[in-house]
PDB file of C-alpha atoms in Angstrom:
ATOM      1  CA  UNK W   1      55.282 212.130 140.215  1.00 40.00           C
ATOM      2  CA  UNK W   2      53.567 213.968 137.360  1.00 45.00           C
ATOM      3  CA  UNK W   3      50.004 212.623 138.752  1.00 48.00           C
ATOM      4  CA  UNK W   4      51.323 215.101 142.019  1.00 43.00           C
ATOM      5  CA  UNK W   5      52.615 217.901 139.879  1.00 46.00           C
ATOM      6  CA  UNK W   6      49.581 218.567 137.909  1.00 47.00           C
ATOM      7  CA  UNK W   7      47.304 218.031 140.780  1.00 49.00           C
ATOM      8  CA  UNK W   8      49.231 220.921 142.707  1.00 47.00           C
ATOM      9  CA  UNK W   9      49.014 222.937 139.343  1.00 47.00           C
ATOM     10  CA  UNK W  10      45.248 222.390 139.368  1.00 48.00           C
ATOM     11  CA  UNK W  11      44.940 223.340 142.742  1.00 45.00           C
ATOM     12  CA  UNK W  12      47.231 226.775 142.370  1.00 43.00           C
ATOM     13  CA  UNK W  13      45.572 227.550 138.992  1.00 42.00           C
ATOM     14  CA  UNK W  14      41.854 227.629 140.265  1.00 41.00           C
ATOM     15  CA  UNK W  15      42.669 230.205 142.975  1.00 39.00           C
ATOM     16  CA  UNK W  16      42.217 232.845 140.890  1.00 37.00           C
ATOM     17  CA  UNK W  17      38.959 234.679 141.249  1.00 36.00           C
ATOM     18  CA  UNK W  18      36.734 237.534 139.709  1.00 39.00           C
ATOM     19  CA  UNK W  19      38.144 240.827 139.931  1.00 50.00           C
ATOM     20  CA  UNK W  20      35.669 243.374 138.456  1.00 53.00           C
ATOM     21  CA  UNK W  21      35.407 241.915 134.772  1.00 64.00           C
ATOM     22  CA  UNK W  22      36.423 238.372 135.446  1.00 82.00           C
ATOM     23  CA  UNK W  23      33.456 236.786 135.293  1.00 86.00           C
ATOM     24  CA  UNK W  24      32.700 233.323 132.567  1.00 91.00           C
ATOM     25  CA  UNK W  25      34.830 230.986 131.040  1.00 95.00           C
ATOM     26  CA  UNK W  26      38.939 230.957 130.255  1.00 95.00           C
ATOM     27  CA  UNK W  27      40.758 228.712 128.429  1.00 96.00           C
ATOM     28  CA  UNK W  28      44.530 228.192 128.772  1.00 96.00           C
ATOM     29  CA  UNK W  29      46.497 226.601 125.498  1.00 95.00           C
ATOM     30  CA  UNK W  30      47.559 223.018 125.612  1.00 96.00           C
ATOM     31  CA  UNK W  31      50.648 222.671 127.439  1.00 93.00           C
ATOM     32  CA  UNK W  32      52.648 219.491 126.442  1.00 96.00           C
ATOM     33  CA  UNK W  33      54.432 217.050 128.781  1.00 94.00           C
ATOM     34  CA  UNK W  34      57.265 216.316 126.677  1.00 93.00           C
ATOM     35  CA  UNK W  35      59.128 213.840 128.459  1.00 93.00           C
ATOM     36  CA  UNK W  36      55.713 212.052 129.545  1.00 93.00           C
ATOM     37  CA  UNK W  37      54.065 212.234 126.033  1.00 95.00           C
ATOM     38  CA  UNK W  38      51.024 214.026 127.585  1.00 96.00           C
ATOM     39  CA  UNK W  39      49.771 217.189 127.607  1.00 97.00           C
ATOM     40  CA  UNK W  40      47.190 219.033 129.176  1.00 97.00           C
ATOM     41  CA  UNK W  41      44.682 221.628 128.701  1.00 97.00           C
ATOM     42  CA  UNK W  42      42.883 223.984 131.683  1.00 96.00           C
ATOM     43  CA  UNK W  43      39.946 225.999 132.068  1.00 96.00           C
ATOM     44  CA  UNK W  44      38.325 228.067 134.817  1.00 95.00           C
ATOM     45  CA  UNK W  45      34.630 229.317 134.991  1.00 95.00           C
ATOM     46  CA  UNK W  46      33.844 231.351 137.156  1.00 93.00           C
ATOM     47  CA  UNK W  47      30.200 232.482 138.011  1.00 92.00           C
ATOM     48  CA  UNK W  48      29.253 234.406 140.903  1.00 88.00           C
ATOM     49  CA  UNK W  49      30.798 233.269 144.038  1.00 90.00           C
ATOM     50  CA  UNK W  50      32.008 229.815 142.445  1.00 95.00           C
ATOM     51  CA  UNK W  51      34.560 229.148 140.757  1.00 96.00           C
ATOM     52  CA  UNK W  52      35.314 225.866 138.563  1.00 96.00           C
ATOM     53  CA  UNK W  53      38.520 224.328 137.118  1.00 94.00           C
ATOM     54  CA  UNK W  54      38.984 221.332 134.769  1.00 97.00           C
ATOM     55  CA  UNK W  55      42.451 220.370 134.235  1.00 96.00           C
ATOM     56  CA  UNK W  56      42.282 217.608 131.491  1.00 98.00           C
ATOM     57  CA  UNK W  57      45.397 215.038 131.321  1.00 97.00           C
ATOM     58  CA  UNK W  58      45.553 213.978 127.431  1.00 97.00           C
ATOM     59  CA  UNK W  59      47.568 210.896 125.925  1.00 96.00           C
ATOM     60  CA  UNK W  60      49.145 212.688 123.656  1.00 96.00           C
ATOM     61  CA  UNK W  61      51.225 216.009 122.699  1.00 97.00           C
ATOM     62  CA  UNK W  62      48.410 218.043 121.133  1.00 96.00           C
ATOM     63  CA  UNK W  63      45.434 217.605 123.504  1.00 96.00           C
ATOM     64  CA  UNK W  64      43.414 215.280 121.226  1.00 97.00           C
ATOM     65  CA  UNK W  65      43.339 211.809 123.336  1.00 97.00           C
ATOM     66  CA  UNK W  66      41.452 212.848 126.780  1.00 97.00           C
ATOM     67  CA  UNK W  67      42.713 210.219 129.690  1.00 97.00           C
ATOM     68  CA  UNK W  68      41.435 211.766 132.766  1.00 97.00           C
ATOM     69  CA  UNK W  69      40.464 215.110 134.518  1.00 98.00           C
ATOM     70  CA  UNK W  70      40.776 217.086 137.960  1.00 97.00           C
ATOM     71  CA  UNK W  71      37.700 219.174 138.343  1.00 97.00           C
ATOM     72  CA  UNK W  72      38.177 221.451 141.532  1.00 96.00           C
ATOM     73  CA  UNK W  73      35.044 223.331 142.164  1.00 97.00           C
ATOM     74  CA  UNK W  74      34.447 226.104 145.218  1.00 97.00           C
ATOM     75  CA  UNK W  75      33.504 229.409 146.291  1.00 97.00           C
ATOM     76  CA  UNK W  76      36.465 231.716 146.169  1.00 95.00           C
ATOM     77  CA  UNK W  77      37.066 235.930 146.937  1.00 92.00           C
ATOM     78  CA  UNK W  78      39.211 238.502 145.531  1.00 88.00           C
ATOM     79  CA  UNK W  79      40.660 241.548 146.831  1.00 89.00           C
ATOM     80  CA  UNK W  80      41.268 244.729 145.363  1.00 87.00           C
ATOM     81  CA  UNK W  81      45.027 243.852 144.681  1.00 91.00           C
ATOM     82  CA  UNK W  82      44.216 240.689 142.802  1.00 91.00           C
ATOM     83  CA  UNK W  83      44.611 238.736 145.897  1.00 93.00           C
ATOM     84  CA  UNK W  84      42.331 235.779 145.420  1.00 93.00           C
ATOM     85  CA  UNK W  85      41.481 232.342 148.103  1.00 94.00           C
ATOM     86  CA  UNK W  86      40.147 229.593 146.652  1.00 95.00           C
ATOM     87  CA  UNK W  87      38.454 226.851 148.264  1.00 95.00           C
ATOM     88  CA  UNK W  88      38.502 223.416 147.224  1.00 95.00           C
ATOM     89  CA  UNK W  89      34.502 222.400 148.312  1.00 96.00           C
ATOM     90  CA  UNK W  90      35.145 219.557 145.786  1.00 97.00           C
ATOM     91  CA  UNK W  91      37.629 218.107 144.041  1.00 97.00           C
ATOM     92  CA  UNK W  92      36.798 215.183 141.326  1.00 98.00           C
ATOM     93  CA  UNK W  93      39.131 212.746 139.132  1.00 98.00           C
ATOM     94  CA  UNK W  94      37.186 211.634 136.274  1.00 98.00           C
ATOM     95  CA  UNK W  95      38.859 208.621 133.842  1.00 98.00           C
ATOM     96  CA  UNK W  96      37.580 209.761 130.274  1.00 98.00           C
ATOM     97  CA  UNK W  97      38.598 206.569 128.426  1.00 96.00           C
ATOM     98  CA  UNK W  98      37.834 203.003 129.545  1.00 97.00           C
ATOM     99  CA  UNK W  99      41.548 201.816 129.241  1.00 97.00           C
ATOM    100  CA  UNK W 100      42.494 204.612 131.920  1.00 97.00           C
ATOM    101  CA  UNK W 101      39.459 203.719 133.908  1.00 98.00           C
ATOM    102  CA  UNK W 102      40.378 200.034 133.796  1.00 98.00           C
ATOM    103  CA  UNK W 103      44.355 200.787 134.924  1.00 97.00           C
ATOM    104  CA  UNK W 104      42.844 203.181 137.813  1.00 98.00           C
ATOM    105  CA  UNK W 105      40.804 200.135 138.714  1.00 98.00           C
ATOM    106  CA  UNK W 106      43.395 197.463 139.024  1.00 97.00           C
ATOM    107  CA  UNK W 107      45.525 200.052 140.548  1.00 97.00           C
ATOM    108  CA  UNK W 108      42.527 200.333 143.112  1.00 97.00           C
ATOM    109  CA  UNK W 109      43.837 204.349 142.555  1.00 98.00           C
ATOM    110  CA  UNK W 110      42.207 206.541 145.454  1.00 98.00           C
ATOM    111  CA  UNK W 111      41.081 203.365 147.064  1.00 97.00           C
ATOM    112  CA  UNK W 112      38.341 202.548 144.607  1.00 98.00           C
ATOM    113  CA  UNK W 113      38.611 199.460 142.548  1.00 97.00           C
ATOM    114  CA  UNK W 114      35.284 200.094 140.361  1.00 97.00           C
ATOM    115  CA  UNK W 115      36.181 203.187 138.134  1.00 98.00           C
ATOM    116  CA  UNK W 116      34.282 203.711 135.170  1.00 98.00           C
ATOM    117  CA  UNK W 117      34.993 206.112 132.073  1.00 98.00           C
ATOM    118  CA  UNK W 118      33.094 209.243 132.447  1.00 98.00           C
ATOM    119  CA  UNK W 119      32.092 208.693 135.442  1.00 98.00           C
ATOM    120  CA  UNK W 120      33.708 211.451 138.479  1.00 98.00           C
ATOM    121  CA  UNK W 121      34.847 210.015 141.729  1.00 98.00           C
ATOM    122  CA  UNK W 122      35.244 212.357 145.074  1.00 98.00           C
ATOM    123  CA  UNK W 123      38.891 212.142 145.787  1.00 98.00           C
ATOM    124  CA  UNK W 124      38.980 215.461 148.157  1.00 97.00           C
ATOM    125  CA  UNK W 125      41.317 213.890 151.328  1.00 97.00           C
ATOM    126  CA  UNK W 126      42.247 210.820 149.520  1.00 98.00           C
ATOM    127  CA  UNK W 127      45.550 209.135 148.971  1.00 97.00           C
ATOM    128  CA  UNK W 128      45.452 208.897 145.277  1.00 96.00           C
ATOM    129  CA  UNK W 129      48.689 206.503 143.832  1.00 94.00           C
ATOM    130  CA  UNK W 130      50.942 208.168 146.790  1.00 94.00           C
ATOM    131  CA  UNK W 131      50.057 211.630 146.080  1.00 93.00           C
ATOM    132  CA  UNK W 132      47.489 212.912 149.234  1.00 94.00           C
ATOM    133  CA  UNK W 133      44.847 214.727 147.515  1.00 95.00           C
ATOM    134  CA  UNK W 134      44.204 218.291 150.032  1.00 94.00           C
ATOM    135  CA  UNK W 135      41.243 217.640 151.417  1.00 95.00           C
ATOM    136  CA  UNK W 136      37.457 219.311 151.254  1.00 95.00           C
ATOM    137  CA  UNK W 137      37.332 222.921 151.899  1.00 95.00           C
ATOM    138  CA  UNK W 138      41.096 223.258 151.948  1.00 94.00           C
ATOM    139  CA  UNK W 139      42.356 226.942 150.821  1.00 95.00           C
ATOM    140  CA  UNK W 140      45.047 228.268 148.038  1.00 95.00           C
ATOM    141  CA  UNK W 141      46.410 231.541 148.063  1.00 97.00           C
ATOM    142  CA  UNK W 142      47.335 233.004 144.408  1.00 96.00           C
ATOM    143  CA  UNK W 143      47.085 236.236 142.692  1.00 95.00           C
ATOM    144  CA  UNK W 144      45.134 237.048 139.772  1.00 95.00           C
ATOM    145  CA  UNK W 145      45.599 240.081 137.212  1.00 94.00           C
ATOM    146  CA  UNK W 146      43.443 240.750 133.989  1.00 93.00           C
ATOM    147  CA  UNK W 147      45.236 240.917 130.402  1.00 93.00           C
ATOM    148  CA  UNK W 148      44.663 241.718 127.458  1.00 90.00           C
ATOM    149  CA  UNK W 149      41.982 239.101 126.190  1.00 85.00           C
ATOM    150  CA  UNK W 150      42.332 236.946 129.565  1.00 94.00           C
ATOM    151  CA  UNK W 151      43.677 236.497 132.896  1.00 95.00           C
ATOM    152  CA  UNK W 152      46.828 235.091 134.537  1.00 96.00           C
ATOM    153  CA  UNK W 153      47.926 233.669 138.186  1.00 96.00           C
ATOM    154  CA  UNK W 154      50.388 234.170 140.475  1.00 95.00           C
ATOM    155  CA  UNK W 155      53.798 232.336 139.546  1.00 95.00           C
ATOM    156  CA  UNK W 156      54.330 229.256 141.489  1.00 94.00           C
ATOM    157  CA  UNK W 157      57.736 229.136 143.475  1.00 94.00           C
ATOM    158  CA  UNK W 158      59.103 226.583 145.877  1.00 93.00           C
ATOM    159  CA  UNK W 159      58.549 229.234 148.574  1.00 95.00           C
ATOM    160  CA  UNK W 160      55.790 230.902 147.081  1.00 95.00           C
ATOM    161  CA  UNK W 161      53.176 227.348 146.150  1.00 94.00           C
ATOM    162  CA  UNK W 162      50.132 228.975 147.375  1.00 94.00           C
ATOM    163  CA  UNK W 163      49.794 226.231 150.085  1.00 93.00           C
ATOM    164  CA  UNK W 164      49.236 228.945 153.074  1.00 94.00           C
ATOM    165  CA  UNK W 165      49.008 232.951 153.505  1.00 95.00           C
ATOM    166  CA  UNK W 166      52.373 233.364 153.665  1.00 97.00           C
ATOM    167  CA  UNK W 167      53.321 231.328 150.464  1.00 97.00           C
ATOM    168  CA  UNK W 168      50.722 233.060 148.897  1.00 97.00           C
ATOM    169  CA  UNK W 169      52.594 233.948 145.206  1.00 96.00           C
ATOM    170  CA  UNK W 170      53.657 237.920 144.924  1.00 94.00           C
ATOM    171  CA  UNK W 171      54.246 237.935 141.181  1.00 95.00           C
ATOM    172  CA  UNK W 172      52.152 236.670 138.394  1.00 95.00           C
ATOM    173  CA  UNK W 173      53.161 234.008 135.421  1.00 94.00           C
ATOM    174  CA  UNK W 174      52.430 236.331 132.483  1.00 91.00           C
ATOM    175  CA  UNK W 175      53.621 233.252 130.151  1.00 92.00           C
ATOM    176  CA  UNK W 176      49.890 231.331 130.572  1.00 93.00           C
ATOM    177  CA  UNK W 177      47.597 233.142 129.574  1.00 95.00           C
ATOM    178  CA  UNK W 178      44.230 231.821 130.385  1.00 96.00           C
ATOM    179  CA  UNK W 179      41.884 233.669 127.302  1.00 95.00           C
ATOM    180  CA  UNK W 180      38.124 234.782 128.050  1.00 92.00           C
ATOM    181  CA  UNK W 181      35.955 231.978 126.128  1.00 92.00           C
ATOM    182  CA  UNK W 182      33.243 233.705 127.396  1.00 75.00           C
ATOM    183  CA  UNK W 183      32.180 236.420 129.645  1.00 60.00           C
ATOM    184  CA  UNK W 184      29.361 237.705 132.342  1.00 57.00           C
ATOM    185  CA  UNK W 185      28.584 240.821 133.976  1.00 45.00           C
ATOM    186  CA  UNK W 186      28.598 240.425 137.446  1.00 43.00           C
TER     187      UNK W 186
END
């Protein structure tokens, strides 16, 4: 259940595109998990037409023990009104510690039974521990609006997930505030 959540918060969260200044690197503070004991941290980068998340999954509440990470990497636009499509090109699991990599592998998780720490896998299309990864070159709709000192994305609803056009968010979560790391002109 959580594996699914987060994996549909990657996928929303690296929608976002470069409006005239958003251009490099932002970082987005750990976000805990209580009732898991996880948390998670999330950066985008985006240069030139391509845009790249990593959502990291950490073992503990303060985003010191890395488990595993979602990297979703593809070219994306952005309209004037902070409309932004992303497209997932590529979308890799990655188990950062060998205990994680082992349980993926005797869970045969994604259909692979050989995981190794460090190592990324494809999982773009795959059925990954009941949760159906989207598959390559699959599209999410999201908004994104510059801050002060960052960006943020459209606010995720039942009705408004991002999944088609129509769901496409029409507010932004000004609560996550993902903060320029670093920047590039365009």
């Amino acid at each position: 259940m959580l594996f699914s959540k987060l994996l549909a918060l990657g996928a929303l969260c690296v929608s976002g595109a470069a409006m005239a200044g958003v251009q490099g690197l932002y970082k987005a503070d750990c976000w805990t998990v209580e009732a898991e004991g996880l948390s998670v941290g999330r950066s985008i980068n985006f240069e030139k037409d391509t845009a790249t998340q990593v959502q990291t999954i950490y073992g503990d509440l303060t985003c010191a023990q890395p488990a595993y990470s979602f990297t979703f990497q593809g070219p994306y636009t952005l309209a004037a009104d902070g409309a932004a499509d992303f497209t997932s090109a590529s979308i890799q699991l990655t188990a950062l510690d060998a205990r994680i990599a082992a349980s993926f592998s005797a869970a045969q998780l994604c259909g692979f039974a050989d995981w190794e720490a460090g190592a990324p896998r494809e999982v773009a299309g795959l059925d990954c521990g009941g949760t159906q990864i989207p598959a390559a070159n699959s599209v999410t709709y999201d908004l994104v609006k510059e801050v002060d000192g960052g960006i943020v994305f459209g606010a995720v609803t039942e009705d408004k997930d991002g999944s088609t056009l129509e769901k496409r968010p029409t507010e932004v979560d000004e609560t996550t505030v993902f903060k320029a790391v670093s920047s590039t002109a365009q």
